[in-house]
mmCIF file of C-alpha atoms in Angstrom:
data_model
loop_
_atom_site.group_PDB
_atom_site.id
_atom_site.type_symbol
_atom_site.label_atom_id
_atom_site.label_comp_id
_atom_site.label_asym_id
_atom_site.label_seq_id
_atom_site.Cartn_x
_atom_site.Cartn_y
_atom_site.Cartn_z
ATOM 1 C CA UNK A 1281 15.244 -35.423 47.220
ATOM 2 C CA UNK A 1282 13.101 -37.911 44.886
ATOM 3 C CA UNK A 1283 9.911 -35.771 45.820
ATOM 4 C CA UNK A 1284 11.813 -32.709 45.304
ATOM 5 C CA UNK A 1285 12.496 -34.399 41.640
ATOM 6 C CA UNK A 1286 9.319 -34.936 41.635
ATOM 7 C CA UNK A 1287 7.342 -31.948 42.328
ATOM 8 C CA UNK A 1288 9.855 -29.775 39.899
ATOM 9 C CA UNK A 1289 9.416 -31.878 37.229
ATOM 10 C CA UNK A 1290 5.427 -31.479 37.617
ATOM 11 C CA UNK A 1291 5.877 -27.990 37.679
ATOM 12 C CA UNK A 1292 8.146 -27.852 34.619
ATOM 13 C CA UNK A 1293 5.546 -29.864 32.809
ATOM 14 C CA UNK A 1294 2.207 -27.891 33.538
ATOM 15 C CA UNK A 1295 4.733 -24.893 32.433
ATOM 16 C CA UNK A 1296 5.432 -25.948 29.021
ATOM 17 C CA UNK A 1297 1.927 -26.717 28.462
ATOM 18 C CA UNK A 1298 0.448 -23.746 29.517
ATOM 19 C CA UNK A 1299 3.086 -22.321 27.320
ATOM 20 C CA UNK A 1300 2.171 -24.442 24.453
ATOM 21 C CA UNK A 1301 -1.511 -23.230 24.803
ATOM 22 C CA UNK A 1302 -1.005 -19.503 25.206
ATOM 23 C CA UNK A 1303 1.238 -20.345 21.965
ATOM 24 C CA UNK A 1304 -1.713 -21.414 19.962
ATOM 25 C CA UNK A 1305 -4.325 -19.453 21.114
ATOM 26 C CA UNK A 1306 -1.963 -16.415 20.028
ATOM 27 C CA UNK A 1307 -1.411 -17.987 16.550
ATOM 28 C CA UNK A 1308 -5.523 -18.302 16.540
ATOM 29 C CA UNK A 1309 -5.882 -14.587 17.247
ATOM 30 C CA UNK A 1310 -3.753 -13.499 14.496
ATOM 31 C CA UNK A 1311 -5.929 -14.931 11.668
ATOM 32 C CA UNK A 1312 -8.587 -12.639 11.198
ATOM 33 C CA UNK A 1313 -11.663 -12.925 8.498
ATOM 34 C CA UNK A 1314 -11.735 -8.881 8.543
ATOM 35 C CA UNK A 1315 -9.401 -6.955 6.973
ATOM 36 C CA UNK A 1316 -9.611 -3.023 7.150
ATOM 37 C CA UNK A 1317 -6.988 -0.962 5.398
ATOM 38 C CA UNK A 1318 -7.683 2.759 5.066
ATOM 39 C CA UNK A 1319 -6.438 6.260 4.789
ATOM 40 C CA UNK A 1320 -8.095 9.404 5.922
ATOM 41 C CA UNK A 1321 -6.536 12.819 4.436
ATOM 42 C CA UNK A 1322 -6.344 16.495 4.698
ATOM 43 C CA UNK A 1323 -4.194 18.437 2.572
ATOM 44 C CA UNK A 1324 -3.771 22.709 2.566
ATOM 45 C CA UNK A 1325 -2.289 24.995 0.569
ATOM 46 C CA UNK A 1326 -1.917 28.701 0.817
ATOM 47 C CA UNK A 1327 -0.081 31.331 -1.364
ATOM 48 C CA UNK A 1328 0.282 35.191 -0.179
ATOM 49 C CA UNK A 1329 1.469 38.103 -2.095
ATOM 50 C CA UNK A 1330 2.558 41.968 -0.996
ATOM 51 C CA UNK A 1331 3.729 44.132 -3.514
ATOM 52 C CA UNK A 1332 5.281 41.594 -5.356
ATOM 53 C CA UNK A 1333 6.515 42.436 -8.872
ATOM 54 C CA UNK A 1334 6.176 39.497 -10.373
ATOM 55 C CA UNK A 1335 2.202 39.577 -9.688
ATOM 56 C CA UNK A 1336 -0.003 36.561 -7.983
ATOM 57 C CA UNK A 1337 -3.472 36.235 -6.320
ATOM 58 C CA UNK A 1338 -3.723 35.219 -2.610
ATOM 59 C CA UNK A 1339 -5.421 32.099 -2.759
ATOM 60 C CA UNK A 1340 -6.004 29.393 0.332
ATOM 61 C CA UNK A 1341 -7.367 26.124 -0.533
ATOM 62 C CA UNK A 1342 -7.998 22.272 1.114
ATOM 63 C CA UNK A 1343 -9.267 18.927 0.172
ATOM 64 C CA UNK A 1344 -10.218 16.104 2.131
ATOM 65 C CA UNK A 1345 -10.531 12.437 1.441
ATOM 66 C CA UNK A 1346 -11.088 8.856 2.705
ATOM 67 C CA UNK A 1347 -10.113 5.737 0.845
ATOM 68 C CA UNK A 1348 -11.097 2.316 2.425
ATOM 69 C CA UNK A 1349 -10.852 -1.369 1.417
ATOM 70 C CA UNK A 1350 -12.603 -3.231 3.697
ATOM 71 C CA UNK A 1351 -12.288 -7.022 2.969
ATOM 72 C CA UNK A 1352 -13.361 -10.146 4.313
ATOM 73 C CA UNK A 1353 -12.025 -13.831 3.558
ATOM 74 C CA UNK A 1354 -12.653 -17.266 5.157
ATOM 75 C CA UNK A 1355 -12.434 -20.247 3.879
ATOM 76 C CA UNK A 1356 -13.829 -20.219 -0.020
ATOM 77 C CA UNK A 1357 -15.853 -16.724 0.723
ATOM 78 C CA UNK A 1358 -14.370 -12.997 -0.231
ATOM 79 C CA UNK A 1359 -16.393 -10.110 0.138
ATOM 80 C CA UNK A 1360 -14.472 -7.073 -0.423
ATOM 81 C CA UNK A 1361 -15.959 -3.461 0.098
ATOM 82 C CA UNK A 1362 -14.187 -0.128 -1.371
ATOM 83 C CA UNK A 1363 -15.175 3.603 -0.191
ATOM 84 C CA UNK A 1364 -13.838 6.574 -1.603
ATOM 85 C CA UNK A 1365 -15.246 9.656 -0.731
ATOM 86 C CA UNK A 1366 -13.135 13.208 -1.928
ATOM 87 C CA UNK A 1367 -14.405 16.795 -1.789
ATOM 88 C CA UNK A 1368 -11.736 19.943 -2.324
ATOM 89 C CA UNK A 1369 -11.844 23.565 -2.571
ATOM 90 C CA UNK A 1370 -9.521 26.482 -3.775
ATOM 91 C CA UNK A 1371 -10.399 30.238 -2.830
ATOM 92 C CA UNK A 1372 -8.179 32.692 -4.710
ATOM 93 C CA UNK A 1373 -8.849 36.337 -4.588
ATOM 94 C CA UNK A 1374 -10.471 38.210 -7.227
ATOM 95 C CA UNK A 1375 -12.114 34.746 -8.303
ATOM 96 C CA UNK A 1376 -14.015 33.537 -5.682
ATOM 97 C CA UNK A 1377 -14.091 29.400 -4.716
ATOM 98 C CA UNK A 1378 -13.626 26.723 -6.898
ATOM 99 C CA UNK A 1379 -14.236 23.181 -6.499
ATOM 100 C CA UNK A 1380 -10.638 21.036 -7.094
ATOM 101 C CA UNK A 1381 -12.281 17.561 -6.147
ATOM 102 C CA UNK A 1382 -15.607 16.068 -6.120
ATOM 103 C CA UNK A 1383 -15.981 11.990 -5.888
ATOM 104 C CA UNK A 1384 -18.266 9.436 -4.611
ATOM 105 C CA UNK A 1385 -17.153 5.766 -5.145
ATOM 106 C CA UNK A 1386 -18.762 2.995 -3.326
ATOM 107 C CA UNK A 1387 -18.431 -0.745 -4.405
ATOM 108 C CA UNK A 1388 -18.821 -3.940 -2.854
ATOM 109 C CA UNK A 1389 -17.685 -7.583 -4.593
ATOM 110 C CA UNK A 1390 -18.584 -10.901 -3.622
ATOM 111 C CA UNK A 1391 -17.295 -13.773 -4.477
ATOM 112 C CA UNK A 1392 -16.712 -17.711 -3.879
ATOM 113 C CA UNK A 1393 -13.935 -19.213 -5.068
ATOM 114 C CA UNK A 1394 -14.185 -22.216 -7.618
ATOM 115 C CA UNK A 1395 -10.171 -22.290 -8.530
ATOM 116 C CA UNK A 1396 -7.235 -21.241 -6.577
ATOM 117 C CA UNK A 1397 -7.656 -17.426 -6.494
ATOM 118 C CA UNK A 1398 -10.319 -16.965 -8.931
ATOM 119 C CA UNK A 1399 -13.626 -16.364 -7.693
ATOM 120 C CA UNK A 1400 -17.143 -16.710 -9.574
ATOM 121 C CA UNK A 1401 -18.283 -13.153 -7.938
ATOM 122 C CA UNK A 1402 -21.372 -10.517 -7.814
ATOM 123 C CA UNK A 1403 -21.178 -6.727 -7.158
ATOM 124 C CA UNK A 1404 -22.800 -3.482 -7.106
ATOM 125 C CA UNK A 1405 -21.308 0.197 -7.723
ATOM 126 C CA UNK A 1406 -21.900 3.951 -7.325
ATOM 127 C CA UNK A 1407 -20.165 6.920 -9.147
ATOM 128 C CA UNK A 1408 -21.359 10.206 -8.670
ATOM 129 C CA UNK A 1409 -20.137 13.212 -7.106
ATOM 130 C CA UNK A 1410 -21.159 15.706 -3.975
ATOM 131 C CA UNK A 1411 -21.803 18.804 -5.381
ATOM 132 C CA UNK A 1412 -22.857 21.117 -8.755
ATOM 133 C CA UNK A 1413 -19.857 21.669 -11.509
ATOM 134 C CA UNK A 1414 -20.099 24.528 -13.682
ATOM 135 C CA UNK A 1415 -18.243 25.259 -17.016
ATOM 136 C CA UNK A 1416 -16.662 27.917 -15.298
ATOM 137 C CA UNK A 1417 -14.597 25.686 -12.289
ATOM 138 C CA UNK A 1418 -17.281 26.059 -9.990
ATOM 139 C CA UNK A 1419 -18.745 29.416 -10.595
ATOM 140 C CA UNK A 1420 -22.406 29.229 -10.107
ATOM 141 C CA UNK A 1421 -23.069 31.826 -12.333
ATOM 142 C CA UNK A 1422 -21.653 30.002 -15.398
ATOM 143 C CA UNK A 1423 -23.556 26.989 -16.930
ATOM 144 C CA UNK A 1424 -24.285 23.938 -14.868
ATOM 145 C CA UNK A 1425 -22.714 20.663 -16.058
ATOM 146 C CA UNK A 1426 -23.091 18.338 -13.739
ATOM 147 C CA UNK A 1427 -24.508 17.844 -9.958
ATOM 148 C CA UNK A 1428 -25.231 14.938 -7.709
ATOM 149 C CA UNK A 1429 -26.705 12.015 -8.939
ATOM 150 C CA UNK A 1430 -26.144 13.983 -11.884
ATOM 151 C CA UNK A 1431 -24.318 11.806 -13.867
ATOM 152 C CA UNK A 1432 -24.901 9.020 -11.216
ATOM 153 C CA UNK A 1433 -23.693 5.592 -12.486
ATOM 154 C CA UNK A 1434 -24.877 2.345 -11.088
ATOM 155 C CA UNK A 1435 -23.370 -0.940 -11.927
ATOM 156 C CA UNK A 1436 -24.436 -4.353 -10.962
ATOM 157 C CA UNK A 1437 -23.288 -7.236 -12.810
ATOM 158 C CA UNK A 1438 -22.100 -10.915 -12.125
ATOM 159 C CA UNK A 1439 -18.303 -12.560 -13.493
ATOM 160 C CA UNK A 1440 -15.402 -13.739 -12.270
ATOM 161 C CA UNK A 1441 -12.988 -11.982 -9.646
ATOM 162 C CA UNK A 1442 -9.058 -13.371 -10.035
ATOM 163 C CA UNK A 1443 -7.404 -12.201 -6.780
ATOM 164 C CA UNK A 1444 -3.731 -14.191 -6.772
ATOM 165 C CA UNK A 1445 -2.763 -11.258 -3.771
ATOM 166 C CA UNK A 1446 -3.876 -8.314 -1.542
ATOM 167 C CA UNK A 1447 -1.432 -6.044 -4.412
ATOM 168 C CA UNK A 1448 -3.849 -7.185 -7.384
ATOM 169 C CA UNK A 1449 -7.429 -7.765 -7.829
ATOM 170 C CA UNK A 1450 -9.493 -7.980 -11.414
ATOM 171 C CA UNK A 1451 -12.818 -8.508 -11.816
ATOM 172 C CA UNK A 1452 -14.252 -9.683 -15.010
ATOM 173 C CA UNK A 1453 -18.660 -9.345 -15.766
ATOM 174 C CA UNK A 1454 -19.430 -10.462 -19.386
ATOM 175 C CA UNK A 1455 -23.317 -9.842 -17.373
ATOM 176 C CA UNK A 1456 -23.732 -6.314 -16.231
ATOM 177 C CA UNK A 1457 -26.354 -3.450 -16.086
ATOM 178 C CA UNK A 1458 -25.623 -0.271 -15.871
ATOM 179 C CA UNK A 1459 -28.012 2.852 -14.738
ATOM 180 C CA UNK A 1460 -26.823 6.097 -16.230
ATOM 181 C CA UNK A 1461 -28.667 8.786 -13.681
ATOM 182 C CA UNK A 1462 -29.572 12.732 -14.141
ATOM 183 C CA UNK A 1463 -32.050 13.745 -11.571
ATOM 184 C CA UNK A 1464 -31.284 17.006 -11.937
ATOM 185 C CA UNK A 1465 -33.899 18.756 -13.658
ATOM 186 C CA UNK A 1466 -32.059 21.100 -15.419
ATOM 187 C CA UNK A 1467 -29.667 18.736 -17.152
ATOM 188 C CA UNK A 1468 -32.337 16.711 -18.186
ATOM 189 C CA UNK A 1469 -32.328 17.010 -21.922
ATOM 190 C CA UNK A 1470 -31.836 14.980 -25.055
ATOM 191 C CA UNK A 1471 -27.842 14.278 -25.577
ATOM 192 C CA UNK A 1472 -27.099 15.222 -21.892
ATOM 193 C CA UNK A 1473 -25.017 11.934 -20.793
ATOM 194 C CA UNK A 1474 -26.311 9.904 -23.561
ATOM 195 C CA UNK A 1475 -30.091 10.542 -22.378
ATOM 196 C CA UNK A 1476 -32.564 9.602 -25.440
ATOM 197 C CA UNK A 1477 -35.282 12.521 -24.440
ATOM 198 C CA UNK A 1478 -36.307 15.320 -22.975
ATOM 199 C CA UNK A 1479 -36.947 14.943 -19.618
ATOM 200 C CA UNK A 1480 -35.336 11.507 -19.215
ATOM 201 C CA UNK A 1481 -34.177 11.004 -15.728
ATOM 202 C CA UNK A 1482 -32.349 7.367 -16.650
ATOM 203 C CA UNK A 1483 -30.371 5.869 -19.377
ATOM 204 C CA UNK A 1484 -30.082 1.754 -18.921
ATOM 205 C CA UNK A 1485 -27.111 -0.271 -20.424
ATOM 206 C CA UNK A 1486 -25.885 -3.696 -20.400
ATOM 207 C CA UNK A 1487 -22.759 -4.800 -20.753
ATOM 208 C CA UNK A 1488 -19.189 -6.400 -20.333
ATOM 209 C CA UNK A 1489 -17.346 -4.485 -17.389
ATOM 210 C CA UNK A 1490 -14.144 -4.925 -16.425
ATOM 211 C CA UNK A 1491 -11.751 -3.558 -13.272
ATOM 212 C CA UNK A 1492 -8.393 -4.170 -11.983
ATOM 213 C CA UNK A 1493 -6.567 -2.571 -9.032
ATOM 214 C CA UNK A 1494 -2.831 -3.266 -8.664
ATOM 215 C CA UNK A 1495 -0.907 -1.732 -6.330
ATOM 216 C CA UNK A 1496 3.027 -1.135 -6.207
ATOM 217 C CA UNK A 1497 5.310 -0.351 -3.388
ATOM 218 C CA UNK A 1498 7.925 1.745 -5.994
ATOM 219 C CA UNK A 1499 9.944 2.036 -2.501
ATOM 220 C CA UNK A 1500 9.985 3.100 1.762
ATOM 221 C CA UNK A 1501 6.834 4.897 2.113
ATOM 222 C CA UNK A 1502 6.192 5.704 -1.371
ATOM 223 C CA UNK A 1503 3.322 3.722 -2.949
ATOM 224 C CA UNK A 1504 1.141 3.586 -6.032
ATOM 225 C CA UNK A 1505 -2.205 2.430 -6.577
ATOM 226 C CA UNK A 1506 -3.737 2.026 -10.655
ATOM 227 C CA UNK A 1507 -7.121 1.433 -11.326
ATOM 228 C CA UNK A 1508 -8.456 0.966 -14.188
ATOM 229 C CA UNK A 1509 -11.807 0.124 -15.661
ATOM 230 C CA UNK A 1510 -13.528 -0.556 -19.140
ATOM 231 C CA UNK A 1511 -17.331 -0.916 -20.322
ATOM 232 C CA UNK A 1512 -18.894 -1.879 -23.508
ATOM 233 C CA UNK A 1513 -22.682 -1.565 -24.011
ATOM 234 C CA UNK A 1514 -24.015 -4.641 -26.001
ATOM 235 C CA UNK A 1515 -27.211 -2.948 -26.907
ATOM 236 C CA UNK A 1516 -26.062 0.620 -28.334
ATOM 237 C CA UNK A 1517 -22.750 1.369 -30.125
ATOM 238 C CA UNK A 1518 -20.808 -1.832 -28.090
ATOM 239 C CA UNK A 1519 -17.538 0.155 -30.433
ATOM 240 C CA UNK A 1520 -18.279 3.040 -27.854
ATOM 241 C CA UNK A 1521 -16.035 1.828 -24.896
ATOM 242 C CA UNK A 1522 -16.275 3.349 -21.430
ATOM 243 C CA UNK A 1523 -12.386 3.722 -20.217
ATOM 244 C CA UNK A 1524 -11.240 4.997 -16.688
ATOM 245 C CA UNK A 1525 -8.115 5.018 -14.763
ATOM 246 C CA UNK A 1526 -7.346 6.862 -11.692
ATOM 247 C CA UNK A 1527 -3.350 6.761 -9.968
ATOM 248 C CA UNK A 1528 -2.735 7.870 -6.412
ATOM 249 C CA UNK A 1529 1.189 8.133 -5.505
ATOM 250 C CA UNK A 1530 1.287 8.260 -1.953
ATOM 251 C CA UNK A 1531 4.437 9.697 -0.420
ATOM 252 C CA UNK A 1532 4.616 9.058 3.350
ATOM 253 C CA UNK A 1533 7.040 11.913 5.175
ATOM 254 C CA UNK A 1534 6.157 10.494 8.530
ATOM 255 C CA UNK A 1535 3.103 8.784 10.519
ATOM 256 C CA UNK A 1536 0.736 11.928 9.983
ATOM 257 C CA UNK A 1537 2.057 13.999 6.872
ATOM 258 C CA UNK A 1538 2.079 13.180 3.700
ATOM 259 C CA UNK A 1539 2.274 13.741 -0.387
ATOM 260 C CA UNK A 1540 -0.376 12.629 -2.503
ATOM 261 C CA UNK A 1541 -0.680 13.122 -6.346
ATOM 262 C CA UNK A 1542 -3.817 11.803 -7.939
ATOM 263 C CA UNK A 1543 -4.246 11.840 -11.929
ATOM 264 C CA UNK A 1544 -7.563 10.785 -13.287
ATOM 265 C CA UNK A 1545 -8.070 9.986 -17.003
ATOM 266 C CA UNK A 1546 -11.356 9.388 -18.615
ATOM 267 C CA UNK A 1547 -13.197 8.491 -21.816
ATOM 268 C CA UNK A 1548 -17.338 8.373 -22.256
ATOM 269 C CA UNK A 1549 -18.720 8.996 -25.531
ATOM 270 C CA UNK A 1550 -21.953 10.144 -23.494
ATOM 271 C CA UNK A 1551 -20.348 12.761 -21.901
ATOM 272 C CA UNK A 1552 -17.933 14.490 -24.015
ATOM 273 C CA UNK A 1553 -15.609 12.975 -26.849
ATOM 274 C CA UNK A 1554 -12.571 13.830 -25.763
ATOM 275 C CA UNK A 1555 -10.346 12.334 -22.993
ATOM 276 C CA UNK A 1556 -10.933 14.106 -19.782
ATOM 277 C CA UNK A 1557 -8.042 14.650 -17.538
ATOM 278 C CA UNK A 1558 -7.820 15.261 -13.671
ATOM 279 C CA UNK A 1559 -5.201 16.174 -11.753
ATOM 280 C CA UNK A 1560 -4.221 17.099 -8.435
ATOM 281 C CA UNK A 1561 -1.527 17.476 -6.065
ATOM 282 C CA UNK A 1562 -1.146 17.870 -2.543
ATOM 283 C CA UNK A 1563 0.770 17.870 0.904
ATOM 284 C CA UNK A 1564 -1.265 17.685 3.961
ATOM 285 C CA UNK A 1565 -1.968 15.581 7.225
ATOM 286 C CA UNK A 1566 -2.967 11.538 6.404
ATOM 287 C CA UNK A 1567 -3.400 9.007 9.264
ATOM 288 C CA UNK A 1568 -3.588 5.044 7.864
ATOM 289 C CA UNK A 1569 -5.856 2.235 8.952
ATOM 290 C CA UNK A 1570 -3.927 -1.162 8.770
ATOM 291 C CA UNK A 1571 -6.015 -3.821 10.132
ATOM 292 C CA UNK A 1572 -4.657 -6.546 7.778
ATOM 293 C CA UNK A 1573 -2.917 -9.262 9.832
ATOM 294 C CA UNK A 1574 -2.438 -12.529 7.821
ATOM 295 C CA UNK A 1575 -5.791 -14.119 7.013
ATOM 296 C CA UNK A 1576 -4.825 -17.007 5.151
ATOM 297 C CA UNK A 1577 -1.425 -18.225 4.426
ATOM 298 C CA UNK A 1578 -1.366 -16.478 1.152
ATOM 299 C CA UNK A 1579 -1.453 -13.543 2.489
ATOM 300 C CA UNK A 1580 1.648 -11.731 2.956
ATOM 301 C CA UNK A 1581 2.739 -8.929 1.077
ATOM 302 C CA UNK A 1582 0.395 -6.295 2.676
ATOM 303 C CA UNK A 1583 2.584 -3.772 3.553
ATOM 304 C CA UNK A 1584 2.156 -1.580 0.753
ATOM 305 C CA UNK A 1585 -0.290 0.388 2.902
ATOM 306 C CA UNK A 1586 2.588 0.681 5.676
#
């Protein structure tokens, strides 16, 4: 009976610590450096008419998107990496197609922290779009206003990032130059996004920049994400401020379809001085990326991607 006693007991033991081990190892595994969070979208929309009274156009159109935030945090280091990347058309008889949304928006922060969640941090970012835009929508036969690289905006700069939470990130760069860029040739004149001459390819600026992205679970499945942006040029007009702000509301019907409405406001003296307004709206397919498992023990509030 003692042995019995014995050899049980043994057993128990070896048990619990295997079962203390596995317990660890799986608490290891679930803090990860990389954090990938993303959402890749297709939205249609169609309209058919047949001898109806009230008059219409038949008219089919999609747009397609991807919106990433790729981040990466250990220990003092964060390194956080945003693609957007949107392209939409509308075909409506009688007209012909029309571009609805254009957009190329790459950035990539880093940063080492030298107070609890603020971060003295270094970047670089591209703006710029895929295709020509025409006064006329995107009617190649009207004047050409714009193309790729054409504006194409290049920041780099160096600051201060304050990042309390995954829900709100600003980054502050009282240091940063900025590369206005028309290599199209036939946009290339005096005046044309604040160019000085004819046949200037570049404009160069240098600055204060400043971003924010904050992000708001309003309720279940239906998010919103502001971002906002502001530049000042200290060498030309430094009055002459550079504002952006772009809102997607995400409304999630189920695992693949969803809602999104996007408004875009803007304001550059260069371009036109007026505030420029985009909106859009649309109901479509979206699948979500959400490889954000606690990283650090302030992290947990990320399920406004969820």
């Amino acid at each position: 009976m003692k042995k019995l006693l014995l050899t049980v007991s043994i057993f128990v033991g070896i048990t619990t610590m295997a079962q203390e081990v596995k317990t660890d190892v799986a608490k290891t595994d679930t803090v990860k450096a990389w954090s990938v969070q993303g959402q890749n979208t297709l939205m249609l929309n169609q309209a058919a008419f047949s001898n109806w009274v009230g008059g219409g156009a038949n008219n089919v159109g999609w747009l397609a998107g991807v919106n990433y935030n790729l981040t990466y945090e250990k220990g003092k280091d964060l390194w956080e990496n945003i693609i957007i990347l949107g392209y939409g058309q509308n075909n409506t008889k009688g007209i012909g197609t029309r571009k609805t949304q254009d957009v190329i928006n790459l950035s990539t922060n880093y940063g080492r922290e030298f107070a609890k969640n603020w971060y003295l941090s270094g970047g670089i970012g591209l703006q710029t779009q895929f295709a020509g835009g025409y006064e006329d929508g995107n009617n190649p036969d009207a004047k050409k206003i714009s193309n790729f690289m054409a504006p194409g905006y290049l920041n780099i700069g160096a600051g201060v990032t304050y990042r309390p939470n995954d829900n709100f990130t600003m980054t502050l760069r009282p240091a940063n130059a900025r590369w206005t860029f028309v290599l199209d040739e036939d946009l290339q004149t005096a005046g044309t996004y604040g160019l000085k001459n004819d046949g200037d390819s570049s404009l160069f600026q240098f600055g204060f920049l400043g971003t924010a992205i904050y992000k708001i679970k309003i309720m279940e499945n239906i998010n919103l994400t502001n971002t906002a942006s502001v530049f000042s040029n200290y060498l030309d007009h430094p009055d002459h401020l550079v504002l952006g702000y772009s809102g997607i509301l995400n409304m999630k019907i189920n695992k693949f379809i969803s809602t999104n409405i996007t408004l875009d406001l803007l304001y550059d003296h260069n371009q036109i001085q007026k505030t420029q307004l985009k909106q859009t709206l649309g109901v479509g397919f979206a699948y979500n990326i959400d490889n954000g498992k606690k990283r650090s023990d302030k992290k947990d509030n990320q399920s406004w991607l969820k």
